[in-house]
Amino acid sequence: YSAHSAAINGLDVCIKKQLIATASTDRTVRIWDYEKRSLEITGTFSEEGHGVAFHPSGFHIVVGFTDKLRFLNIIDKKLVTYREIPLKSCKEIKFCYGGHLVAVASGNVIHIFNFYTGECPPNFIFKGQETNITSIHWTTDDMGFFSSNWNGIIERARLSTGAAEVVYSLKGTKITSVLEVTGKDKILYAGTSDRQIRSFKDKAPLAVMDAGATLGNLVITRSQSYFIAGVEEKQKPGPLRVYKYPLNGEFAEVEAHSAEVRKIRISYNDRYLFSAGADGTLFVFEIRKAAKTEDIRIIYSAEILYSRKELEDKVRETEALEESNKERSEENERVYNEEKRLKHQEIEQRQHILDEQTKLYDDFMRMAEEEIAAVMAAHDEKKKLIIEEYEQKKQDEKRVYKEKIKEEDGRMMELEKEIKTQEDNHKKTLEDAEKKHEAMISELTTKHREKMESIKREAADLDEKIAKSETEYVAKRTQLETETWKNLDEQSIQNYTEMHYLIKDKYKASKELEEIKTRMENNKKKVAASVETKGSNANKLKANQSTIQALKNEIQTIEKDIEDRNETIKQKHLRVEELRRKEQELEKFKFVLDYKMRELKSEMEPKKQEIEKLNEQKLKMDEEVTHFTNVNQSMNLIVYDLLARQQGMSTELDKQKLQEQQDNQFKMQFSEDMDDLCKALNDPRLLKEKLIGYHRKYLKASKKKAVGQNENQEEHAKRRKYYEEKIQSLNVNKFTENASHATDNAKLMKENERLLVQYNELLRRLHVQRIADKRKTFNISGRRTAGKERRKEVDLQLATIERLQKEIEMAEEENRRLRVTRPIPQALPPLNRDELDVDGRQESDII
């Protein structure tokens, strides 16, 4: 089930049922079963839920929303609103112990509502200080309550007077919760925002205990063994503290919520502790050894609340059923009276018929007395003839049955021999097929393992070749580097010599420039010394200036030449780097690897074809196994049919013997009765009584027996039809099971083929990846991180390959198990002679 997605603001527990209610800022109200640990009801609303209270009966809850107070019924796993009161931000809601009153705190005002009428008299409205109410606690007699607010004031309100009095005032401190403990002395406890627990007795402070944290909600067990509080501090986890009562400052702390604790409650029997926090979680703790006395046993209520409409529907339905019952009883009584009247008429008619029959019977008896002498004389002769005929018939029937039994025994022996030979042949063929199949599978597995080992060896050889080529490449690279560095050294020496000559030329030019400068100085001195010779030396000065300009131009050309030579040196360095990069490509190594890849691809194609051929052979072998199993099943059915026939024959023979014994007993009894009747010929009255008794004994009993036989024949025909239909349905189920097994086997084969294809594809990717990794490992920079990552990928792929191999082996094992544990059709029930219609049909027709 889904839990709250935001902070839980309200929590309350029911007394008569194992239910708790929560209200959250996620706009849902939820009902939970704390014994089953399950969510029972979820109600979604358009406003956030600030507070909730559970009625002691478990049928109603009161929820405070942002702008209203709602009274809800719990009907058929739903929350149904039946009353709304416009009160804003009702964060504290508390039922009295009797459930007839509910206290609701809205801001700094407490309203006491009559729960059943929804009325709130003016004397039941208690206005406190200017700040909001933080907690409400009813007294045990339901005649008043304690309340606390943010200003540090605790008040006691009395319903009888409609007034409230201040119990304690601690201004500047917020009182988070208030709790009254009753016993020998009534003590009031309060948790304050200055991290203390204060106790009061008769409006006087009793004790102050430092808690070290701000405690929000205070509860105590009914046995007054444990005092429990929830830590309510912003931006901190919210644990629960368990104190032994009376308080001595020692406590055990239970870590529960990641944010502050909003509400805590205890079940009525002190077995469970419930806590709800701002983190949206609801905790249910089991309290063990909480009470010093015996546990409080509660028989939870199993009542269900119905709405008025549902109740009216039930009443209407009950009335309709009673009316129909009354009509049916009247109809039954009327039918009974009518049947009774008809039965009386039938009895009178039958009595009349019986009287007439008795008269006729008396006439018959008189005639029988006259004819009895002649009948008895002829009876002795007929009796002898009947006995002789019966003995002859009995001997004939015995002889015929003995011949039939001999023939059936011979046929059964032949059939048993034939079945035994067929079973032996079938077992041999099945064992041979299984041996072939196992040998082929073992051969395939060995071939597959050998191929895998060869592939691994080839991969190892390839790795060795790659390592060898790598060493060759390193040697060649070192050789090329030495050659290039040698060329560079030669070139640098040549450049150095050229630069040396250039520097010498530059030095000479600088010397010449200095000489020219000295000359210029001398000339200047000469010009200064000889001003008068200015005109004569002006031409010389111009000539010197022209020479200086020419020297400057020469110096600039030399500097440009030096810059050009430095540029050529840089270009040569770039050329060396380019040669190194080109050297990394290793065309020769690439050609070798490409050739190796083509060779491996050419080797993979025949292996794939060989695997396909092996799969086809495996499919053919599986088809042969299914064929043999079907033949075995059909042979089993034939055997079961023959056994059923044999059993039917044996039961029929037993029936015939029993019938023969009954006939012998009947004949003996009949002869004894005739002898007894002959003895009574001299006494007409005794003769009449005996004739009536024998008439009832033989003639009426034979009629009843005939009627019973007809009914038994119909019943046997129905049961025979039922068993034939049952056998037909079993045959249909057998064929459907065979077809479904064939489809399952085909699916398994397709899955094996798909796994083999994936395995080969992964092998191909592995080889390609290895080659690519080997290429990437030969970077000139020498970094190996990419190679390590590729190695990890290769290891992962190897792991997947091993996993796929295990799956293939498991699939093969499952296929083998399915072939071994194929369902064998159950034996047909033996045919019973009593369940067949045997009227006038031969035994072979019945079978």
PDB file of C-alpha atoms in Angstrom, residues 181-362:
ATOM      1  CA  VAL A 181      -1.766  11.307  35.732  1.00  0.00           C
ATOM      2  CA  THR A 182      -4.420   9.951  38.096  1.00  0.00           C
ATOM      3  CA  GLY A 183      -3.815   7.620  41.002  1.00  0.00           C
ATOM      4  CA  LYS A 184      -3.370   8.311  44.683  1.00  0.00           C
ATOM      5  CA  ASP A 185      -2.513  11.898  43.751  1.00  0.00           C
ATOM      6  CA  LYS A 186      -3.535  13.743  40.622  1.00  0.00           C
ATOM      7  CA  ILE A 187      -0.356  15.167  39.083  1.00  0.00           C
ATOM      8  CA  LEU A 188      -0.272  17.387  36.007  1.00  0.00           C
ATOM      9  CA  TYR A 189       2.763  17.201  33.697  1.00  0.00           C
ATOM     10  CA  ALA A 190       3.676  19.756  31.016  1.00  0.00           C
ATOM     11  CA  GLY A 191       6.420  19.875  28.383  1.00  0.00           C
ATOM     12  CA  THR A 192       7.871  23.356  27.761  1.00  0.00           C
ATOM     13  CA  SER A 193       9.943  24.953  25.036  1.00  0.00           C
ATOM     14  CA  ASP A 194      12.790  25.641  27.508  1.00  0.00           C
ATOM     15  CA  ARG A 195      13.556  21.876  27.384  1.00  0.00           C
ATOM     16  CA  GLN A 196      12.016  20.982  30.728  1.00  0.00           C
ATOM     17  CA  ILE A 197       9.248  18.762  32.122  1.00  0.00           C
ATOM     18  CA  ARG A 198       7.264  20.517  34.832  1.00  0.00           C
ATOM     19  CA  SER A 199       4.853  18.842  37.239  1.00  0.00           C
ATOM     20  CA  PHE A 200       2.038  20.433  39.283  1.00  0.00           C
ATOM     21  CA  LYS A 201      -0.171  19.306  42.133  1.00  0.00           C
ATOM     22  CA  ASP A 202      -3.197  21.300  43.250  1.00  0.00           C
ATOM     23  CA  LYS A 203      -2.115  24.337  41.144  1.00  0.00           C
ATOM     24  CA  ALA A 204       1.297  24.388  42.824  1.00  0.00           C
ATOM     25  CA  PRO A 205       4.587  23.533  41.075  1.00  0.00           C
ATOM     26  CA  LEU A 206       5.840  20.151  42.210  1.00  0.00           C
ATOM     27  CA  ALA A 207       9.093  19.512  40.367  1.00  0.00           C
ATOM     28  CA  VAL A 208      11.117  20.620  37.340  1.00  0.00           C
ATOM     29  CA  MET A 209      13.173  18.088  35.382  1.00  0.00           C
ATOM     30  CA  ASP A 210      15.701  19.099  32.711  1.00  0.00           C
ATOM     31  CA  ALA A 211      14.935  17.083  29.529  1.00  0.00           C
ATOM     32  CA  GLY A 212      17.755  18.464  27.355  1.00  0.00           C
ATOM     33  CA  ALA A 213      15.374  18.747  24.376  1.00  0.00           C
ATOM     34  CA  THR A 214      11.973  20.221  23.523  1.00  0.00           C
ATOM     35  CA  LEU A 215       9.368  17.513  24.175  1.00  0.00           C
ATOM     36  CA  GLY A 216       6.192  17.806  22.109  1.00  0.00           C
ATOM     37  CA  ASN A 217       3.649  15.091  23.012  1.00  0.00           C
ATOM     38  CA  LEU A 218       3.418  13.385  26.432  1.00  0.00           C
ATOM     39  CA  VAL A 219       1.645  10.033  27.031  1.00  0.00           C
ATOM     40  CA  ILE A 220       1.649   7.456  29.832  1.00  0.00           C
ATOM     41  CA  THR A 221       0.689   3.777  29.819  1.00  0.00           C
ATOM     42  CA  ARG A 222      -2.540   2.754  31.572  1.00  0.00           C
ATOM     43  CA  SER A 223      -0.493   0.686  34.001  1.00  0.00           C
ATOM     44  CA  GLN A 224       1.521   3.884  34.776  1.00  0.00           C
ATOM     45  CA  SER A 225       4.780   2.024  34.210  1.00  0.00           C
ATOM     46  CA  TYR A 226       6.244   4.124  31.407  1.00  0.00           C
ATOM     47  CA  PHE A 227       6.130   7.829  30.591  1.00  0.00           C
ATOM     48  CA  ILE A 228       6.759   8.449  26.849  1.00  0.00           C
ATOM     49  CA  ALA A 229       7.551  11.737  25.085  1.00  0.00           C
ATOM     50  CA  GLY A 230       8.384  12.771  21.508  1.00  0.00           C
ATOM     51  CA  VAL A 231      11.193  15.225  20.693  1.00  0.00           C
ATOM     52  CA  GLU A 232       9.875  18.229  18.748  1.00  0.00           C
ATOM     53  CA  GLU A 233      12.763  20.355  17.492  1.00  0.00           C
ATOM     54  CA  LYS A 234      12.940  21.956  14.062  1.00  0.00           C
ATOM     55  CA  GLN A 235      15.583  20.804  11.559  1.00  0.00           C
ATOM     56  CA  LYS A 236      16.544  17.855  13.819  1.00  0.00           C
ATOM     57  CA  PRO A 237      15.631  14.137  13.933  1.00  0.00           C
ATOM     58  CA  GLY A 238      12.703  13.209  16.155  1.00  0.00           C
ATOM     59  CA  PRO A 239      13.444  10.325  18.558  1.00  0.00           C
ATOM     60  CA  LEU A 240      11.098   8.943  21.235  1.00  0.00           C
ATOM     61  CA  ARG A 241      12.056   9.038  24.923  1.00  0.00           C
ATOM     62  CA  VAL A 242      10.837   6.370  27.355  1.00  0.00           C
ATOM     63  CA  TYR A 243      10.991   7.278  31.058  1.00  0.00           C
ATOM     64  CA  LYS A 244      10.206   4.942  33.950  1.00  0.00           C
ATOM     65  CA  TYR A 245       7.383   6.271  36.092  1.00  0.00           C
ATOM     66  CA  PRO A 246       7.760   7.952  38.620  1.00  0.00           C
ATOM     67  CA  LEU A 247      10.215  10.186  36.763  1.00  0.00           C
ATOM     68  CA  ASN A 248      13.848  10.169  37.938  1.00  0.00           C
ATOM     69  CA  GLY A 249      15.532  11.781  34.912  1.00  0.00           C
ATOM     70  CA  GLU A 250      16.702   8.479  33.346  1.00  0.00           C
ATOM     71  CA  PHE A 251      15.341   7.552  29.937  1.00  0.00           C
ATOM     72  CA  ALA A 252      15.874   5.292  26.926  1.00  0.00           C
ATOM     73  CA  GLU A 253      15.862   6.968  23.517  1.00  0.00           C
ATOM     74  CA  VAL A 254      14.454   5.257  20.403  1.00  0.00           C
ATOM     75  CA  GLU A 255      15.461   6.740  17.042  1.00  0.00           C
ATOM     76  CA  ALA A 256      12.370   6.941  14.860  1.00  0.00           C
ATOM     77  CA  HIS A 257      11.759   9.963  12.620  1.00  0.00           C
ATOM     78  CA  SER A 258      14.103  12.089  10.501  1.00  0.00           C
ATOM     79  CA  ALA A 259      12.120  15.208  11.457  1.00  0.00           C
ATOM     80  CA  GLU A 260      10.249  16.342  14.582  1.00  0.00           C
ATOM     81  CA  VAL A 261       7.586  14.126  16.173  1.00  0.00           C
ATOM     82  CA  ARG A 262       4.072  15.532  15.659  1.00  0.00           C
ATOM     83  CA  LYS A 263       1.787  13.071  17.517  1.00  0.00           C
ATOM     84  CA  ILE A 264       2.140   9.963  19.700  1.00  0.00           C
ATOM     85  CA  ARG A 265      -0.572   7.623  21.031  1.00  0.00           C
ATOM     86  CA  ILE A 266      -0.786   4.350  23.013  1.00  0.00           C
ATOM     87  CA  SER A 267      -3.311   1.542  22.420  1.00  0.00           C
ATOM     88  CA  TYR A 268      -5.901   0.873  25.136  1.00  0.00           C
ATOM     89  CA  ASN A 269      -4.261  -2.416  26.161  1.00  0.00           C
ATOM     90  CA  ASP A 270      -0.722  -0.903  26.437  1.00  0.00           C
ATOM     91  CA  ARG A 271       0.611  -3.242  23.744  1.00  0.00           C
ATOM     92  CA  TYR A 272       1.392  -0.763  20.962  1.00  0.00           C
ATOM     93  CA  LEU A 273       2.904   2.736  20.711  1.00  0.00           C
ATOM     94  CA  PHE A 274       2.182   4.867  17.620  1.00  0.00           C
ATOM     95  CA  SER A 275       4.165   7.931  16.491  1.00  0.00           C
ATOM     96  CA  ALA A 276       3.699  10.234  13.483  1.00  0.00           C
ATOM     97  CA  GLY A 277       6.285  12.752  12.321  1.00  0.00           C
ATOM     98  CA  ALA A 278       6.827  15.662   9.983  1.00  0.00           C
ATOM     99  CA  ASP A 279       8.761  13.317   7.680  1.00  0.00           C
ATOM    100  CA  GLY A 280       5.470  11.616   6.680  1.00  0.00           C
ATOM    101  CA  THR A 281       6.185   8.301   8.413  1.00  0.00           C
ATOM    102  CA  LEU A 282       3.990   6.364  10.862  1.00  0.00           C
ATOM    103  CA  PHE A 283       5.779   4.042  13.328  1.00  0.00           C
ATOM    104  CA  VAL A 284       4.103   1.194  15.264  1.00  0.00           C
ATOM    105  CA  PHE A 285       6.150  -0.044  18.237  1.00  0.00           C
ATOM    106  CA  GLU A 286       5.299  -3.129  20.305  1.00  0.00           C
ATOM    107  CA  ILE A 287       5.541  -2.498  24.061  1.00  0.00           C
ATOM    108  CA  ARG A 288       6.832  -5.621  25.811  1.00  0.00           C
ATOM    109  CA  LYS A 289       6.625  -6.127  29.602  1.00  0.00           C
ATOM    110  CA  ALA A 290       5.060  -2.701  29.917  1.00  0.00           C
ATOM    111  CA  ALA A 291       2.568  -3.554  32.665  1.00  0.00           C
ATOM    112  CA  LYS A 292       3.421  -4.819  36.132  1.00  0.00           C
ATOM    113  CA  THR A 293       0.116  -6.682  36.300  1.00  0.00           C
ATOM    114  CA  GLU A 294      -1.525  -8.951  33.750  1.00  0.00           C
ATOM    115  CA  ASP A 295      -2.054  -7.724  30.171  1.00  0.00           C
ATOM    116  CA  ILE A 296      -5.287  -5.912  29.456  1.00  0.00           C
ATOM    117  CA  ARG A 297      -7.255  -8.157  27.122  1.00  0.00           C
ATOM    118  CA  ILE A 298      -9.580  -6.395  24.688  1.00  0.00           C
ATOM    119  CA  ILE A 299     -12.213  -8.149  22.620  1.00  0.00           C
ATOM    120  CA  TYR A 300     -12.390  -5.914  19.575  1.00  0.00           C
ATOM    121  CA  SER A 301     -15.785  -5.033  18.187  1.00  0.00           C
ATOM    122  CA  ALA A 302     -16.930  -6.766  14.997  1.00  0.00           C
ATOM    123  CA  GLU A 303     -19.837  -4.396  14.376  1.00  0.00           C
ATOM    124  CA  ILE A 304     -20.297  -2.743  10.985  1.00  0.00           C
ATOM    125  CA  LEU A 305     -21.916   0.633  10.386  1.00  0.00           C
ATOM    126  CA  TYR A 306     -24.690   0.842   7.795  1.00  0.00           C
ATOM    127  CA  SER A 307     -26.185   3.951   6.287  1.00  0.00           C
ATOM    128  CA  ARG A 308     -29.901   4.613   6.672  1.00  0.00           C
ATOM    129  CA  LYS A 309     -30.543   3.886   3.009  1.00  0.00           C
ATOM    130  CA  GLU A 310     -28.770   0.510   3.228  1.00  0.00           C
ATOM    131  CA  LEU A 311     -30.682  -0.309   6.424  1.00  0.00           C
ATOM    132  CA  GLU A 312     -34.007   0.554   4.760  1.00  0.00           C
ATOM    133  CA  ASP A 313     -33.057  -1.627   1.796  1.00  0.00           C
ATOM    134  CA  LYS A 314     -32.241  -4.495   4.173  1.00  0.00           C
ATOM    135  CA  VAL A 315     -35.560  -4.022   6.011  1.00  0.00           C
ATOM    136  CA  ARG A 316     -37.478  -3.964   2.728  1.00  0.00           C
ATOM    137  CA  GLU A 317     -35.654  -7.058   1.576  1.00  0.00           C
ATOM    138  CA  THR A 318     -36.412  -8.826   4.874  1.00  0.00           C
ATOM    139  CA  GLU A 319     -40.100  -7.893   4.661  1.00  0.00           C
ATOM    140  CA  ALA A 320     -40.269  -9.102   1.067  1.00  0.00           C
ATOM    141  CA  LEU A 321     -38.643 -12.398   2.080  1.00  0.00           C
ATOM    142  CA  GLU A 322     -41.051 -12.803   5.005  1.00  0.00           C
ATOM    143  CA  GLU A 323     -44.026 -12.087   2.715  1.00  0.00           C
ATOM    144  CA  SER A 324     -42.777 -14.592   0.127  1.00  0.00           C
ATOM    145  CA  ASN A 325     -42.130 -17.109   2.928  1.00  0.00           C
ATOM    146  CA  LYS A 326     -45.664 -16.605   4.215  1.00  0.00           C
ATOM    147  CA  GLU A 327     -47.126 -17.055   0.732  1.00  0.00           C
ATOM    148  CA  ARG A 328     -45.047 -20.176   0.195  1.00  0.00           C
ATOM    149  CA  SER A 329     -46.113 -21.620   3.556  1.00  0.00           C
ATOM    150  CA  GLU A 330     -49.780 -20.991   2.670  1.00  0.00           C
ATOM    151  CA  GLU A 331     -49.278 -22.535  -0.745  1.00  0.00           C
ATOM    152  CA  ASN A 332     -47.511 -25.537   0.822  1.00  0.00           C
ATOM    153  CA  GLU A 333     -50.336 -25.967   3.338  1.00  0.00           C
ATOM    154  CA  ARG A 334     -52.943 -25.772   0.588  1.00  0.00           C
ATOM    155  CA  VAL A 335     -51.039 -28.300  -1.525  1.00  0.00           C
ATOM    156  CA  TYR A 336     -50.624 -30.539   1.529  1.00  0.00           C
ATOM    157  CA  ASN A 337     -54.375 -30.481   2.282  1.00  0.00           C
ATOM    158  CA  GLU A 338     -55.196 -31.200  -1.345  1.00  0.00           C
ATOM    159  CA  GLU A 339     -52.748 -34.097  -1.442  1.00  0.00           C
ATOM    160  CA  LYS A 340     -54.113 -35.370   1.862  1.00  0.00           C
ATOM    161  CA  ARG A 341     -57.661 -35.317   0.477  1.00  0.00           C
ATOM    162  CA  LEU A 342     -56.543 -37.120  -2.674  1.00  0.00           C
ATOM    163  CA  LYS A 343     -54.682 -39.709  -0.587  1.00  0.00           C
ATOM    164  CA  HIS A 344     -57.794 -40.372   1.510  1.00  0.00           C
ATOM    165  CA  GLN A 345     -59.835 -40.835  -1.668  1.00  0.00           C
ATOM    166  CA  GLU A 346     -57.205 -43.169  -3.052  1.00  0.00           C
ATOM    167  CA  ILE A 347     -57.174 -45.134   0.235  1.00  0.00           C
ATOM    168  CA  GLU A 348     -60.963 -45.516   0.119  1.00  0.00           C
ATOM    169  CA  GLN A 349     -60.829 -46.642  -3.490  1.00  0.00           C
ATOM    170  CA  ARG A 350     -58.063 -49.135  -2.750  1.00  0.00           C
ATOM    171  CA  GLN A 351     -59.969 -50.402   0.298  1.00  0.00           C
ATOM    172  CA  HIS A 352     -62.989 -50.996  -1.923  1.00  0.00           C
ATOM    173  CA  ILE A 353     -60.827 -52.770  -4.486  1.00  0.00           C
ATOM    174  CA  LEU A 354     -59.214 -54.805  -1.696  1.00  0.00           C
ATOM    175  CA  ASP A 355     -62.617 -55.930  -0.439  1.00  0.00           C
ATOM    176  CA  GLU A 356     -63.587 -57.036  -3.933  1.00  0.00           C
ATOM    177  CA  GLN A 357     -60.248 -58.801  -4.333  1.00  0.00           C
ATOM    178  CA  THR A 358     -60.729 -60.608  -1.008  1.00  0.00           C
ATOM    179  CA  LYS A 359     -64.120 -61.834  -2.223  1.00  0.00           C
ATOM    180  CA  LEU A 360     -62.550 -62.986  -5.461  1.00  0.00           C
ATOM    181  CA  TYR A 361     -59.726 -64.542  -3.503  1.00  0.00           C
ATOM    182  CA  ASP A 362     -62.145 -66.474  -1.324  1.00  0.00           C
TER     183      ASP A 362
END
